PDB file of C-alpha atoms in Angstrom:
ATOM      1  CA  MET A   1     -34.716 -13.639   7.747  1.00 52.00           C
ATOM      2  CA  THR A   2     -36.817 -11.944  10.407  1.00 57.00           C
ATOM      3  CA  THR A   3     -35.604  -8.826  12.137  1.00 59.00           C
ATOM      4  CA  THR A   4     -37.055  -5.768  13.801  1.00 65.00           C
ATOM      5  CA  THR A   5     -34.039  -3.632  12.950  1.00 67.00           C
ATOM      6  CA  PRO A   6     -34.252  -1.718   9.652  1.00 65.00           C
ATOM      7  CA  LEU A   7     -31.704  -2.813   7.072  1.00 69.00           C
ATOM      8  CA  THR A   8     -31.934   0.351   4.986  1.00 75.00           C
ATOM      9  CA  TYR A   9     -31.425   3.841   6.341  1.00 71.00           C
ATOM     10  CA  LYS A  10     -32.459   6.875   4.322  1.00 68.00           C
ATOM     11  CA  GLY A  11     -29.975   9.722   4.476  1.00 66.00           C
ATOM     12  CA  SER A  12     -29.902  13.199   3.078  1.00 58.00           C
ATOM     13  CA  MET A  13     -26.937  14.370   1.055  1.00 57.00           C
ATOM     14  CA  MET A  14     -28.309  17.893   1.480  1.00 62.00           C
ATOM     15  CA  ASP A  15     -27.279  17.992   5.162  1.00 85.00           C
ATOM     16  CA  GLU A  16     -23.854  19.506   4.542  1.00 92.00           C
ATOM     17  CA  TYR A  17     -21.952  21.548   7.106  1.00 93.00           C
ATOM     18  CA  PHE A  18     -18.645  23.406   7.159  1.00 95.00           C
ATOM     19  CA  PHE A  19     -16.062  21.646   9.309  1.00 91.00           C
ATOM     20  CA  GLU A  20     -13.150  23.420  11.020  1.00 88.00           C
ATOM     21  CA  GLU A  21     -10.809  21.427   8.783  1.00 92.00           C
ATOM     22  CA  ARG A  22     -11.697  23.871   5.922  1.00 95.00           C
ATOM     23  CA  CYS A  23     -14.045  21.577   4.032  1.00 97.00           C
ATOM     24  CA  PHE A  24     -17.730  20.803   3.769  1.00 97.00           C
ATOM     25  CA  ILE A  25     -18.940  17.468   5.166  1.00 96.00           C
ATOM     26  CA  SER A  26     -22.092  15.501   4.480  1.00 94.00           C
ATOM     27  CA  GLU A  27     -22.435  12.555   6.879  1.00 93.00           C
ATOM     28  CA  TRP A  28     -23.827   9.631   4.888  1.00 92.00           C
ATOM     29  CA  TRP A  29     -23.447   7.110   7.702  1.00 93.00           C
ATOM     30  CA  ASN A  30     -22.172   7.680  11.231  1.00 92.00           C
ATOM     31  CA  SER A  31     -24.154   5.993  13.966  1.00 91.00           C
ATOM     32  CA  ASP A  32     -23.520   4.476  17.368  1.00 91.00           C
ATOM     33  CA  ARG A  33     -25.631   1.558  16.036  1.00 90.00           C
ATOM     34  CA  ASP A  34     -22.632   0.717  13.818  1.00 93.00           C
ATOM     35  CA  GLU A  35     -19.363   1.459  15.631  1.00 96.00           C
ATOM     36  CA  ASP A  36     -17.332  -0.285  12.903  1.00 97.00           C
ATOM     37  CA  VAL A  37     -17.536   2.300  10.104  1.00 98.00           C
ATOM     38  CA  SER A  38     -18.616   5.780   9.069  1.00 96.00           C
ATOM     39  CA  VAL A  39     -18.983   7.238   5.576  1.00 96.00           C
ATOM     40  CA  ALA A  40     -19.018  10.927   4.735  1.00 96.00           C
ATOM     41  CA  ARG A  41     -18.709  12.975   1.581  1.00 97.00           C
ATOM     42  CA  ALA A  42     -16.140  15.767   1.773  1.00 97.00           C
ATOM     43  CA  ARG A  43     -16.112  18.812  -0.503  1.00 98.00           C
ATOM     44  CA  VAL A  44     -13.043  21.052  -0.777  1.00 98.00           C
ATOM     45  CA  LEU A  45     -13.408  24.334  -2.645  1.00 98.00           C
ATOM     46  CA  PRO A  46     -10.948  25.372  -5.385  1.00 98.00           C
ATOM     47  CA  GLY A  47      -7.742  26.854  -3.986  1.00 98.00           C
ATOM     48  CA  VAL A  48      -8.324  25.466  -0.475  1.00 98.00           C
ATOM     49  CA  THR A  49      -6.025  23.211   1.544  1.00 98.00           C
ATOM     50  CA  THR A  50      -7.495  21.404   4.528  1.00 97.00           C
ATOM     51  CA  ARG A  51      -5.853  21.788   7.911  1.00 96.00           C
ATOM     52  CA  LEU A  52      -3.044  19.421   8.770  1.00 97.00           C
ATOM     53  CA  HIS A  53      -4.584  16.904  11.157  1.00 96.00           C
ATOM     54  CA  ARG A  54      -4.650  13.286  12.269  1.00 96.00           C
ATOM     55  CA  LEU A  55      -7.219  10.905  13.701  1.00 97.00           C
ATOM     56  CA  ARG A  56      -6.309   8.942  16.808  1.00 98.00           C
ATOM     57  CA  GLY A  57      -7.257   5.263  16.495  1.00 98.00           C
ATOM     58  CA  ILE A  58      -9.117   5.630  13.190  1.00 98.00           C
ATOM     59  CA  MET A  59      -8.084   4.406   9.733  1.00 98.00           C
ATOM     60  CA  GLU A  60      -9.296   6.660   6.918  1.00 98.00           C
ATOM     61  CA  ARG A  61      -9.795   6.043   3.232  1.00 98.00           C
ATOM     62  CA  TYR A  62     -10.389   8.831   0.746  1.00 98.00           C
ATOM     63  CA  ILE A  63     -12.224   7.674  -2.377  1.00 98.00           C
ATOM     64  CA  ILE A  64     -11.917  10.444  -4.950  1.00 98.00           C
ATOM     65  CA  LEU A  65     -15.172  11.108  -6.827  1.00 98.00           C
ATOM     66  CA  GLU A  66     -14.699  14.412  -8.677  1.00 98.00           C
ATOM     67  CA  GLY A  67     -11.965  16.970  -9.242  1.00 98.00           C
ATOM     68  CA  GLN A  68      -8.256  16.668  -8.677  1.00 97.00           C
ATOM     69  CA  GLY A  69      -6.324  16.970  -5.444  1.00 98.00           C
ATOM     70  CA  LEU A  70      -2.897  16.947  -3.884  1.00 98.00           C
ATOM     71  CA  VAL A  71      -2.761  14.768  -0.789  1.00 98.00           C
ATOM     72  CA  GLU A  72       0.022  14.926   1.802  1.00 98.00           C
ATOM     73  CA  ILE A  73       0.399  12.025   4.220  1.00 97.00           C
ATOM     74  CA  ASP A  74       2.926  11.685   7.050  1.00 96.00           C
ATOM     75  CA  GLY A  75       5.177  14.498   5.752  1.00 94.00           C
ATOM     76  CA  ARG A  76       5.705  12.843   2.365  1.00 96.00           C
ATOM     77  CA  PRO A  77       5.668  14.881  -0.859  1.00 96.00           C
ATOM     78  CA  ALA A  78       2.194  15.678  -2.185  1.00 97.00           C
ATOM     79  CA  ASP A  79       0.657  13.045  -4.437  1.00 98.00           C
ATOM     80  CA  THR A  80      -1.857  13.922  -7.166  1.00 98.00           C
ATOM     81  CA  VAL A  81      -5.226  12.166  -6.845  1.00 98.00           C
ATOM     82  CA  LYS A  82      -8.108  11.997  -9.317  1.00 98.00           C
ATOM     83  CA  PRO A  83     -11.496  10.238  -9.605  1.00 98.00           C
ATOM     84  CA  GLY A  84     -11.219   6.525  -8.898  1.00 98.00           C
ATOM     85  CA  ASP A  85      -8.133   6.858  -6.691  1.00 98.00           C
ATOM     86  CA  VAL A  86      -8.205   5.568  -3.121  1.00 98.00           C
ATOM     87  CA  VAL A  87      -5.957   7.033  -0.415  1.00 98.00           C
ATOM     88  CA  LEU A  88      -5.228   4.970   2.705  1.00 98.00           C
ATOM     89  CA  ILE A  89      -4.421   6.927   5.860  1.00 98.00           C
ATOM     90  CA  PRO A  90      -3.365   4.870   8.898  1.00 98.00           C
ATOM     91  CA  PRO A  91      -4.455   5.913  12.406  1.00 98.00           C
ATOM     92  CA  GLY A  92      -2.439   8.726  13.968  1.00 97.00           C
ATOM     93  CA  VAL A  93      -0.776   9.803  10.700  1.00 97.00           C
ATOM     94  CA  SER A  94      -0.721  13.484   9.674  1.00 96.00           C
ATOM     95  CA  GLN A  95      -2.642  14.409   6.542  1.00 97.00           C
ATOM     96  CA  ARG A  96      -4.166  17.170   4.455  1.00 97.00           C
ATOM     97  CA  ILE A  97      -5.522  17.575   0.955  1.00 98.00           C
ATOM     98  CA  SER A  98      -5.437  20.539  -1.434  1.00 98.00           C
ATOM     99  CA  ASN A  99      -7.693  21.434  -4.320  1.00 98.00           C
ATOM    100  CA  PRO A 100      -5.553  23.155  -6.986  1.00 98.00           C
ATOM    101  CA  GLY A 101      -8.362  22.931  -9.550  1.00 96.00           C
ATOM    102  CA  ILE A 102     -11.164  25.234 -10.675  1.00 97.00           C
ATOM    103  CA  SER A 103     -14.041  22.992  -9.552  1.00 97.00           C
ATOM    104  CA  ASP A 104     -14.912  21.378  -6.227  1.00 98.00           C
ATOM    105  CA  LEU A 105     -12.934  18.344  -5.075  1.00 98.00           C
ATOM    106  CA  LEU A 106     -15.370  15.651  -3.893  1.00 98.00           C
ATOM    107  CA  PHE A 107     -14.420  12.446  -2.117  1.00 98.00           C
ATOM    108  CA  LEU A 108     -15.835   9.882   0.238  1.00 98.00           C
ATOM    109  CA  VAL A 109     -14.215   9.464   3.633  1.00 98.00           C
ATOM    110  CA  VAL A 110     -14.586   5.941   5.009  1.00 98.00           C
ATOM    111  CA  CYS A 111     -13.432   5.583   8.629  1.00 98.00           C
ATOM    112  CA  THR A 112     -12.886   2.424  10.658  1.00 98.00           C
ATOM    113  CA  PRO A 113     -13.867   2.448  13.391  1.00 98.00           C
ATOM    114  CA  ARG A 114     -16.414   5.221  12.849  1.00 97.00           C
ATOM    115  CA  PHE A 115     -15.365   8.879  13.086  1.00 97.00           C
ATOM    116  CA  VAL A 116     -15.892  10.569  16.447  1.00 96.00           C
ATOM    117  CA  PRO A 117     -14.991  14.251  16.935  1.00 94.00           C
ATOM    118  CA  GLU A 118     -12.775  13.563  19.963  1.00 96.00           C
ATOM    119  CA  ALA A 119     -10.406  11.546  17.719  1.00 97.00           C
ATOM    120  CA  TYR A 120      -9.710  14.613  15.521  1.00 95.00           C
ATOM    121  CA  GLU A 121      -6.401  16.298  16.324  1.00 95.00           C
ATOM    122  CA  ASP A 122      -5.561  19.599  14.633  1.00 95.00           C
ATOM    123  CA  MET A 123      -1.844  19.829  13.926  1.00 94.00           C
ATOM    124  CA  GLU A 124      -1.732  23.503  12.947  1.00 88.00           C
ATOM    125  CA  SER A 125      -1.560  26.447  15.296  1.00 62.00           C
ATOM    126  CA  LEU A 126      -3.974  29.310  14.782  1.00 43.00           C
ATOM    127  CA  ASP A 127      -1.490  31.112  12.545  1.00 45.00           C
ATOM    128  CA  GLY A 128      -1.179  28.093  10.204  1.00 52.00           C
ATOM    129  CA  VAL A 129       2.254  26.917  11.382  1.00 51.00           C
ATOM    130  CA  GLU A 130       2.521  23.242  12.235  1.00 51.00           C
ATOM    131  CA  ALA A 131       2.063  22.538  15.922  1.00 48.00           C
ATOM    132  CA  ASP A 132       4.379  20.221  17.832  1.00 44.00           C
ATOM    133  CA  GLN A 133       3.664  16.615  17.090  1.00 41.00           C
TER     134      GLN A 133
END
């Protein structure tokens, strides 16, 4: 197989930033060279609940790595998640995750197609009350 395009990309898990959703994100893979998928690691601090939000046109999967969480999807009762669990979140469906534990909640976020900021829709008003859907 001959190609001029690299097949391995070296990332840095140290490039973590705080996202408005109330969690820390480390982008492992999100490139316009691969529109089909993005992979990020999310970190939610103890006692924190992410903002209620949805992604237009993007399917998400949470793959729980460490800690324990309570995930709410589409207004359903919270479901406990732990390492090894996978959460499927269809496009356009409301979601948030809480960390009731004493250590960080870590999970991978796999998006198809890849995550783009303009697809993110915050569903909470500034005072924390759900906005109109």
